[in-house]
XYZ file of C-alpha atoms in Angstrom:
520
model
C -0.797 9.452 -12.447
C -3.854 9.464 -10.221
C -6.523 12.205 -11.339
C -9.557 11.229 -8.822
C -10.150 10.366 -5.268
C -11.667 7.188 -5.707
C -8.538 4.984 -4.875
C -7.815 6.706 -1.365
C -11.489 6.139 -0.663
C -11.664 2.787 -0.469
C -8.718 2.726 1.911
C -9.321 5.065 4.067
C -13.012 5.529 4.047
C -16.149 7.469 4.010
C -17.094 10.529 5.577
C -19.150 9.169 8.664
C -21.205 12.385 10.692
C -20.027 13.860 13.234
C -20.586 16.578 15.688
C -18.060 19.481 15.347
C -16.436 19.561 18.559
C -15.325 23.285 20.139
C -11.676 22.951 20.950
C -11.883 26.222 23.320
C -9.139 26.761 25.752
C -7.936 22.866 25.349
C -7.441 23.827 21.233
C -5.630 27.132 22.260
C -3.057 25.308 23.867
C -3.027 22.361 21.491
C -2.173 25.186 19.085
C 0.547 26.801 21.114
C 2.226 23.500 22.309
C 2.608 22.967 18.467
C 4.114 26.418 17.896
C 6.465 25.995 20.526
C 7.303 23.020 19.021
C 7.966 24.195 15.600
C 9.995 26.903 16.881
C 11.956 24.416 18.654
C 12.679 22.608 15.969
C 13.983 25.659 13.849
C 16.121 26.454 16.618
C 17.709 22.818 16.669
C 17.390 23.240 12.878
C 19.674 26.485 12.661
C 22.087 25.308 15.664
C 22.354 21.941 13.539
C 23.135 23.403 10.071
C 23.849 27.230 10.402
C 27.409 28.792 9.337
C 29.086 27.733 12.322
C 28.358 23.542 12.037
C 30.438 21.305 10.646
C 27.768 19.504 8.401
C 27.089 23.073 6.378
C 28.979 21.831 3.547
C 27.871 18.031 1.965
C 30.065 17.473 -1.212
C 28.173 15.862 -3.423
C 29.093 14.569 -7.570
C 25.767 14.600 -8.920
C 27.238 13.184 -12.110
C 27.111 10.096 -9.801
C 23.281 10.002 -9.778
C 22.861 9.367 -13.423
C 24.449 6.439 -13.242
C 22.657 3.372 -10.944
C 23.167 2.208 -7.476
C 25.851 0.188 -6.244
C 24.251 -3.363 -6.143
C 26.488 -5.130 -4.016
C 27.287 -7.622 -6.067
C 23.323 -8.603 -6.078
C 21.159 -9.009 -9.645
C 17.178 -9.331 -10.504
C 16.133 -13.139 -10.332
C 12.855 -14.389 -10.180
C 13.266 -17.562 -11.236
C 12.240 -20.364 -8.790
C 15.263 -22.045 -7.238
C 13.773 -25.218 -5.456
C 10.818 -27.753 -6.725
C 8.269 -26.163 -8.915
C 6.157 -27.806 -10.946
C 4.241 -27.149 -14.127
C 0.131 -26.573 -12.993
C -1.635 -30.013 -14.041
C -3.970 -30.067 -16.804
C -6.896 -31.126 -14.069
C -7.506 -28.097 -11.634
C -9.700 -27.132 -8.847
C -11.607 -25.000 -11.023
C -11.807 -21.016 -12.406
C -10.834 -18.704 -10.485
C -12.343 -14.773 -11.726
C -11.201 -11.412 -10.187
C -12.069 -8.177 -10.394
C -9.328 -5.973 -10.223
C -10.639 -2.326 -9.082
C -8.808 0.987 -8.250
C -6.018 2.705 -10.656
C -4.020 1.176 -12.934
C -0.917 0.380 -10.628
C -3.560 -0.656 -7.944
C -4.555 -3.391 -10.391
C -1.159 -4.224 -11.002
C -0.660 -5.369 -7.462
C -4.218 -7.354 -8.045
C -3.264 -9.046 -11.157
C -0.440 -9.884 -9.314
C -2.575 -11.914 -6.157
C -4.835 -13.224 -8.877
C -2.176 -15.253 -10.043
C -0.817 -15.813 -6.902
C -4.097 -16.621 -5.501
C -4.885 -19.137 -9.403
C -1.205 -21.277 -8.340
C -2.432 -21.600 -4.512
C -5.523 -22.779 -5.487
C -4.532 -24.917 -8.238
C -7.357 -23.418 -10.375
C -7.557 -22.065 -13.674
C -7.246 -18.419 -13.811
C -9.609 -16.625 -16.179
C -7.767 -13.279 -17.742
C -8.056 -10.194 -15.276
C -11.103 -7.821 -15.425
C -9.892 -4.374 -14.574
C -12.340 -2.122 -13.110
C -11.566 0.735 -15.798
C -14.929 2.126 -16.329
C -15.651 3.083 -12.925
C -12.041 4.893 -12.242
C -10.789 6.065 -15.913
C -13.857 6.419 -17.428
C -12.636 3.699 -19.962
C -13.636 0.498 -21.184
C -9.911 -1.041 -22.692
C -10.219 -3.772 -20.479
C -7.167 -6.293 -19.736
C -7.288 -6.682 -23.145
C -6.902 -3.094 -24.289
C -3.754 -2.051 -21.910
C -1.825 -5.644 -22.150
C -0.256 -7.627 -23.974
C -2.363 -10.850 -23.289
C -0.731 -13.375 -25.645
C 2.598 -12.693 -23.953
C 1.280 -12.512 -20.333
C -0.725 -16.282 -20.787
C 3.059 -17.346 -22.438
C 5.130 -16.016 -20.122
C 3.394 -17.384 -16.901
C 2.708 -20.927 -18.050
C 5.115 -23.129 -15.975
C 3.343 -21.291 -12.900
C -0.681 -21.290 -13.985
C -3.328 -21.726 -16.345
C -4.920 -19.048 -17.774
C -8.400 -18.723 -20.024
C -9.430 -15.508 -21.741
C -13.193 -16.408 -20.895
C -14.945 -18.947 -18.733
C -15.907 -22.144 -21.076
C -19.181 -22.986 -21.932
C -20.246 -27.067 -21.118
C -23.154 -28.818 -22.541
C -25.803 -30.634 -19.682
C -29.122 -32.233 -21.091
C -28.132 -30.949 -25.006
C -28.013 -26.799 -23.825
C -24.831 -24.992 -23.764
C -24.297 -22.450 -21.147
C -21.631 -21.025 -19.505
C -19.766 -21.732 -16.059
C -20.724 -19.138 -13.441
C -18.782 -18.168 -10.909
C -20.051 -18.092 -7.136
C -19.354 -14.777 -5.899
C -17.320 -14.257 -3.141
C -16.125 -10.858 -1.109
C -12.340 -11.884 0.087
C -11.285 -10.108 3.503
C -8.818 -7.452 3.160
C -5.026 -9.230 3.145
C -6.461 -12.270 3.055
C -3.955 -15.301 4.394
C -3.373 -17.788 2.382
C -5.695 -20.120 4.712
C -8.660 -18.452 3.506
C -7.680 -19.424 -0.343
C -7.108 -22.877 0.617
C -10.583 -23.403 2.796
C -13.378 -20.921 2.205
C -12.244 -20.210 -1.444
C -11.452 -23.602 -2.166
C -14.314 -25.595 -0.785
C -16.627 -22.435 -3.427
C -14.648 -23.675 -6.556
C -15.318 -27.132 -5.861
C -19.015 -26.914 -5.146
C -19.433 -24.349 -8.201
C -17.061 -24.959 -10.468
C -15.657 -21.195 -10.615
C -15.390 -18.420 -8.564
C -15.904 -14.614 -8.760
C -13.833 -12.442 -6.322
C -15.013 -9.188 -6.037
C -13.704 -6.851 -5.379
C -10.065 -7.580 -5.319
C -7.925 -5.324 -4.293
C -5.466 -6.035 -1.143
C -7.519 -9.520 -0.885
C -4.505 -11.262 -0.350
C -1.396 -10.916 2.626
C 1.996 -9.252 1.121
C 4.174 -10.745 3.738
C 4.209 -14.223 2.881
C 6.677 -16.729 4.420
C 6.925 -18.716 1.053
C 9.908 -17.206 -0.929
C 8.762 -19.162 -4.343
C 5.487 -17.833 -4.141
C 6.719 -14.017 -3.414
C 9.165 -14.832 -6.965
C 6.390 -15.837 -8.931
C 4.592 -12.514 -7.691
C 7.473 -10.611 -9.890
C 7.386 -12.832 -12.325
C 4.096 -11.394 -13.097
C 4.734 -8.085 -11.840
C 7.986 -7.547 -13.936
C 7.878 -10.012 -16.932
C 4.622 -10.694 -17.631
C 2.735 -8.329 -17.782
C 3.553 -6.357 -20.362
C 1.990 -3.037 -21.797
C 0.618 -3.133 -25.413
C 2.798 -2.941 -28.526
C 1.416 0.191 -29.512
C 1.367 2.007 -25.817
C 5.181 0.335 -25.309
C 6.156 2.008 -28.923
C 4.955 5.305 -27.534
C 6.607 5.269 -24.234
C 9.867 4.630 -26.139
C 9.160 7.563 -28.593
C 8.756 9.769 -25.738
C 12.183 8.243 -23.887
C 13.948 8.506 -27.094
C 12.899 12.165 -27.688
C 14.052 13.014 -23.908
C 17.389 11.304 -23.967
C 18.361 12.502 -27.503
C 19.833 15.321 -24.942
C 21.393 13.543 -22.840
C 20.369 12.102 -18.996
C 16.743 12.876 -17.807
C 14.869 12.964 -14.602
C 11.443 12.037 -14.167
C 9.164 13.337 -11.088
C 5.816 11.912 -10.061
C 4.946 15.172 -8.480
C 1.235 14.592 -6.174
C 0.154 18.408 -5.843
C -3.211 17.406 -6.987
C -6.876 18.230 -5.587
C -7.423 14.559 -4.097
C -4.011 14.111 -2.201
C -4.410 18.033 -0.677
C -7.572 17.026 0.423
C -6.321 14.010 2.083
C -3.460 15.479 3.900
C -5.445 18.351 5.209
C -2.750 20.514 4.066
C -4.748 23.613 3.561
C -3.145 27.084 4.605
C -0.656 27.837 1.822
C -3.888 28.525 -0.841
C -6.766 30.922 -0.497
C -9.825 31.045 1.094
C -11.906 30.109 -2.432
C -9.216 27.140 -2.794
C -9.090 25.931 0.791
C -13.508 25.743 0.510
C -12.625 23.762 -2.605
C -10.117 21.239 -0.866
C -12.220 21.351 2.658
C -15.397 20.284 0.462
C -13.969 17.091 -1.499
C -12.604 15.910 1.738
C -15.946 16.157 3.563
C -17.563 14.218 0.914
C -14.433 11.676 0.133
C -12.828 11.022 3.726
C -13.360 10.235 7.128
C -14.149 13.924 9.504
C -11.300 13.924 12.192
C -9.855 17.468 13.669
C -7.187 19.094 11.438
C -3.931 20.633 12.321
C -2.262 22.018 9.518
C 0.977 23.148 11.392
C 1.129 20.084 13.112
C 0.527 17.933 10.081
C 3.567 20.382 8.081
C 5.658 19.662 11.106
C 5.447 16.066 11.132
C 6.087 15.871 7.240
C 2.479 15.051 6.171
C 2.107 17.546 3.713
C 2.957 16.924 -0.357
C 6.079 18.853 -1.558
C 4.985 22.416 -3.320
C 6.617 22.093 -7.105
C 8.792 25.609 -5.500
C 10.141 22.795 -2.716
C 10.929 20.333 -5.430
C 12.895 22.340 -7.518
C 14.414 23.849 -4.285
C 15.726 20.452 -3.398
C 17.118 19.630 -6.944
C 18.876 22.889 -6.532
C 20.603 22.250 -3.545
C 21.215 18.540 -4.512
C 23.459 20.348 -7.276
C 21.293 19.827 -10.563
C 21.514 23.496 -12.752
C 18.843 24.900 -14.742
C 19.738 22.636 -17.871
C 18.791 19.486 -16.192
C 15.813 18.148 -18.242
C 12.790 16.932 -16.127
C 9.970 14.929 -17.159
C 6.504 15.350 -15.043
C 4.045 13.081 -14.268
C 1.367 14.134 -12.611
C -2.484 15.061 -12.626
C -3.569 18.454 -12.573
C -1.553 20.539 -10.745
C -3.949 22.155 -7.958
C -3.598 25.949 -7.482
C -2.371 26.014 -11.309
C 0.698 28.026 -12.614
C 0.500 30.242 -9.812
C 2.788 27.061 -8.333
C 4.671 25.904 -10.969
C 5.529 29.076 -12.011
C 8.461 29.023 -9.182
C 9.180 25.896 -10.123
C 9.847 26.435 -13.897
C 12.142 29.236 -12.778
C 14.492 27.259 -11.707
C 14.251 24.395 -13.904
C 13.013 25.511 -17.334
C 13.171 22.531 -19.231
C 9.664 20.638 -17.887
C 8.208 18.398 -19.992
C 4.948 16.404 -19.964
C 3.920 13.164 -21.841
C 1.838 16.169 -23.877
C 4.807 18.236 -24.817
C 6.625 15.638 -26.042
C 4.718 13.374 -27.526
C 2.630 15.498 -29.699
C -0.258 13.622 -30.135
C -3.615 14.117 -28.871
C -4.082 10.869 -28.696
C -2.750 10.506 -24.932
C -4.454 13.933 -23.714
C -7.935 12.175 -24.919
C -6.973 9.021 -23.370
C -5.915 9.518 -19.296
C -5.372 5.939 -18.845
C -3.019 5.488 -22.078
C -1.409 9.031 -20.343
C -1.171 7.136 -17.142
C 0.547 3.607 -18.627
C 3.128 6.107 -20.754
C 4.032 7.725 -17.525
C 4.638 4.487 -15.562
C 7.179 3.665 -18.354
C 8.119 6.759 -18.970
C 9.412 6.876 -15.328
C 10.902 3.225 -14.811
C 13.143 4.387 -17.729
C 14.651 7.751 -16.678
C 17.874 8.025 -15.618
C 16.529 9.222 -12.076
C 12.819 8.958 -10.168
C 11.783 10.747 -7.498
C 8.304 10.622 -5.952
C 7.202 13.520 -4.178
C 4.656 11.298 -1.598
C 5.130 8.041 -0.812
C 1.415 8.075 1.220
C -1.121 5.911 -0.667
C 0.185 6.183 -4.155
C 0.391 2.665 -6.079
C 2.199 4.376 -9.123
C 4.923 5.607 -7.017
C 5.299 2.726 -4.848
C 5.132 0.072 -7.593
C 7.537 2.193 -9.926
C 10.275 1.662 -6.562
C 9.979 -1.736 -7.002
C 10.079 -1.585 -10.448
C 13.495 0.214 -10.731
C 14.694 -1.621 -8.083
C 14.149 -4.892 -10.065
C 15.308 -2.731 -13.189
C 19.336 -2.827 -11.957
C 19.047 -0.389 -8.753
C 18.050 2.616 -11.182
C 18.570 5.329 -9.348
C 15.349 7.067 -7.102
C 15.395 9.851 -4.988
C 12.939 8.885 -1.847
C 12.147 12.585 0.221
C 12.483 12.013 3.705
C 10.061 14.839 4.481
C 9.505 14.608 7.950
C 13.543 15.602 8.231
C 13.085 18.055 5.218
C 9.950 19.704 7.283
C 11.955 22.032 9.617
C 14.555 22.889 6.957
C 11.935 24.369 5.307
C 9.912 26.134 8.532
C 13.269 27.698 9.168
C 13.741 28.965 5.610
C 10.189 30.583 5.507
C 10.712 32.070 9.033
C 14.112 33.904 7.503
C 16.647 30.939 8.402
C 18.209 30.581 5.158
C 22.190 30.167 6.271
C 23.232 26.521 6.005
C 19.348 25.846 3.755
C 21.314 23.637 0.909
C 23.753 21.972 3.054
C 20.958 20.252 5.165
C 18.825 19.479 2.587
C 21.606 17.695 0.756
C 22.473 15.715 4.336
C 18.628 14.985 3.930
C 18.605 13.965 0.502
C 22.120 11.808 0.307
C 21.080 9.832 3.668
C 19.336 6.909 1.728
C 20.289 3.754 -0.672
C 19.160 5.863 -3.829
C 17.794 3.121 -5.536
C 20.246 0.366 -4.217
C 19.217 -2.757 -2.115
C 17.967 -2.508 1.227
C 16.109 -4.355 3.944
C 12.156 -3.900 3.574
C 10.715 -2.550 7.152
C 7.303 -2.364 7.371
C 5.370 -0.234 6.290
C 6.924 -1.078 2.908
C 5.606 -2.373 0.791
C 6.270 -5.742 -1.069
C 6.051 -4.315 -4.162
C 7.984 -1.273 -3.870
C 10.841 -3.435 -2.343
C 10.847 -7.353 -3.406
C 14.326 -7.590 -1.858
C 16.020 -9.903 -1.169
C 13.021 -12.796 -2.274
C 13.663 -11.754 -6.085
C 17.048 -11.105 -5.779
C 20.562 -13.441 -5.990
C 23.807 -13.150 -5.700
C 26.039 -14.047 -8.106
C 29.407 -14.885 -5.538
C 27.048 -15.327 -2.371
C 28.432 -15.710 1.100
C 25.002 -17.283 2.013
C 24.062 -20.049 -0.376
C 20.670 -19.402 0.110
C 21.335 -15.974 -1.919
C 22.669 -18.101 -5.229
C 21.530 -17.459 -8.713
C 19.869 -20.092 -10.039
C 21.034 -22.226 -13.301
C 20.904 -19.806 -16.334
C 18.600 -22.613 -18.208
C 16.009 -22.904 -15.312
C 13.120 -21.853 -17.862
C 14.308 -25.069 -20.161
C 14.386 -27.025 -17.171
C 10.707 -25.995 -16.594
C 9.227 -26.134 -19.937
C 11.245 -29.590 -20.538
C 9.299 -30.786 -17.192
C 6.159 -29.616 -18.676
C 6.350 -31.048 -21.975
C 6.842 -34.367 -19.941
C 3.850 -34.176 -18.198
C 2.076 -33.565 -20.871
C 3.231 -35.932 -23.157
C 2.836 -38.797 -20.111
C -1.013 -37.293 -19.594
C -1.388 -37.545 -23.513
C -0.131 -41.362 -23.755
C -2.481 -42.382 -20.057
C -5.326 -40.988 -22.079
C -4.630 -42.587 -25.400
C -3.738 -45.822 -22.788
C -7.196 -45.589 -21.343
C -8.870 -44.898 -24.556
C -7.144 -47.715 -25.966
C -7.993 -50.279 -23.353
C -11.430 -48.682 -23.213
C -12.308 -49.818 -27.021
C -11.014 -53.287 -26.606
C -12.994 -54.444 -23.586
């Protein structure tokens, strides 16, 4: 659940001036090239899908979706399946992050940060998460996680500190500080192991700031891409009190049976964005115009063109359009997480006519406690929505808490999601508005069925990592590659067997030492 701009601004950028270019006769024709082009489209559109085709009718058992993917014989596993040994009790040094952006944006980070901690070989002091600037909030790592189980559950792979120690020089005790250091956007791994590296030894500690994308997705080290969902997926963990809440709300919604869960972007920030403007009025489009002058880069806008190519959000009156066609009825209970809806009722009015039973984290939870806290809100959606029988995101542009909850179902036993092609759904839709409704359900069903639905598939860029961690986190459990077999069931006993070992032998060279020390 993203409520502000911030997030989108550090990716894309600021505003930079400009001088407003006159498009004149050149923008005329620009303008009618893209009509004709439209109107193309809705011609292939109705010649495609109208009475007369054969693909007007899709049969479809939506009892299916409520179930999860087929898997292909394939299973979660994150567990490392060649050398890995426990981090030694002498490191390189601290390592500090700051994790800023939204909450799923500092998942990914807290992800690196580990990452980043085991490449090193340094200590990893616990996560600060930039809270106060984007939520208005001041939980901290602390206040969202469980910390005792995410420093437990990651210890064969790194060390982690709550705090940076203090050390004693010339009888005053200070603490370590860390030398401050910018990483490059999707850093390589090179830059940990030099410029990084050669900090922590001179200093002692580190501080990388900010750190968000500071570190390359596509890594060609399988281990180190498994121990990125180990963290992602096992350890870190949401509070007891936030994960007793999510459950209350799941538990409410399922005492009726299945559930669906949307993460529906019609919001302010992601209108702006787009630059898809001409369905509001003239007071809303100087609202939407205005945040995207001061929060984005100026470059010439073509809202038909834009619609066309599948750039815009889906309207809540699209959404429930498309779970109407896929075959859902108006009993189908569907849970909503979103923002504020931009435009207001006047556009989920439609919506709630065809699907009456919306809910909210607010409706069903009854507690005011999440409508005064947007960041608790946000966590209780994330689970919220890795739980539901069926996900569907309604943008897949820059949105971590979409993305990340892909990759979370995924890893979750192929849950079922629903990903929107909307570049193919665009001209079933022009057509519809322009009064070509014959064949409208069929072809948004062939749309809508054309995709794994939450099963495994090959990741092509530009997805992402962690919205797909297949087939690095994956196994097989009656592989025809032997590269794809599950590891031993007892791998974590093998592990913290090994690092018992090398502790005891560290504990018996010191008391050695010690020992050989006093006698000499």
């Amino acid at each position: 659940m993203r409520r502000a701009g911030d997030a989108l601004r550090r990716r894309y950028g600021y505003r930079q001036p400009l001088k407003q270019l006159s498009w004149g006769v050149k923008g005329f024709i620009g303008r009618l090239s893209v009509s004709l082009i439209i109107l193309l489209i809705c011609s292939v559109f109705f010649l495609s899908f109208g009475p007369n085709s054969s693909n007007s009718r899709v049969e479809v058992n939506v009892d299916d979706l409520w179930g999860t993917a087929a898997s292909g014989d394939w299973r979660p596993s994150s567990a490392p399946r060649s050398d890995w040994p426990p981090p030694p009790l002498e490191g390189n040094g601290y390592l500090r992050v700051r994790c800023n952006g939204g909450l799923n944006q500092q998942r990914s980070a807290i992800c690196n940060a580990v990452l980043a901690a085991r490449i090193m070989n340094a200590t990893l002091v616990l996560p600060e998460l930039d809270a106060n600037a984007f939520w208005h909030d001041h939980s901290g790592f602390e206040g969202i996680y469980d910390v005792e189980h995410f420093i437990k559950s990651l210890r064969y792979d790194v060390r982690i500190v709550e705090k940076l120690p203090e050390i004693t020089k010339n009888g005053k005790t200070k603490k370590i500080k860390g030398y401050q250091l910018r990483p490059p956007r999707d850093a390589p791994i090179s830059w940990y192991l030099t410029e990084a590296l050669e900090k922590m030894k001179e200093h002692g500690a580190i501080y990388l700031t900010p750190f968000s994308h500071r570190l390359e997705e596509e890594i060609d080290n399988p281990e180190y891409q498994r121990l990125r969902c180990r963290v992602n997926y096992h350890a870190l963990r949401f509070k007891p009190h936030i994960m007793k809440l999510s459950n209350s709300v799941v538990s409410k919604l399922r005492a009726q049976g299945h559930f669906l869960a949307i993460h529906l972007r019609f919001e302010l920030d992601m209108l702006a964005f787009a630059g898809c403007y001409n369905i509001f009025t003239p007071e809303e489009q100087g609202i939407l115009k205005k945040y995207r002058e001061e929060n984005f880069k100026d470059k010439p806008l073509d809202y038909e063109q834009i619609r066309a190519n599948g750039k815009c959000p889906l309207t809540p009156e699209e959404v429930g359009l498309i779970f109407r066609a896929m075959g859902f009825d108006n009993s189908t209970r569907i849970y909503l997480a979103a923002g504020k809806i931009f435009g207001g009722e006047r556009y989920m009015k439609p919506f709630r006519a065809l699907f009456p039973q919306l809910e909210n984290h607010n409706t069903v939870a009854g507690t005011e406690e999440i409508a005064e806290n947007t960041l608790l809100g946000s966590a209780v959606d994330y689970m919220v929505c890795l739980l539901s029988d069926i996900f569907m995101p309604t943008y897949d542009g820059p949105s971590n808490f979409a993305n990340n909850l892909m990759g979370h179902r995924l890893y979750y036993g192929f849950r079922t999601t629903i990903t929107p092609d909307r570049k193919a759904l665009a001209p079933i839709f022009i057509a519809q508005e322009n009064g070509r409704t014959s064949g409208f359900e069929a072809a948004v069903r062939r749309v809508m069925f054309n995709s794994k639905l939450g099963g495994p598939h090959k990741r092509v860029h530009p997805e992402s990592f962690y919205t797909n961690s297949w087939p690095e986190c994956f196994c097989q459990t009656s592989p025809k590659n032997r590269g794809h077999k599950c590891p031993l069931e007892n791998v974590m006993e093998i592990l913290n067997s090994r690092m018992q070992s090398d502790e005891t032998d560290t504990a018996e060279s010191e008391v050695t030492s010690n020992f050989t020390s006093s006698i000499s």
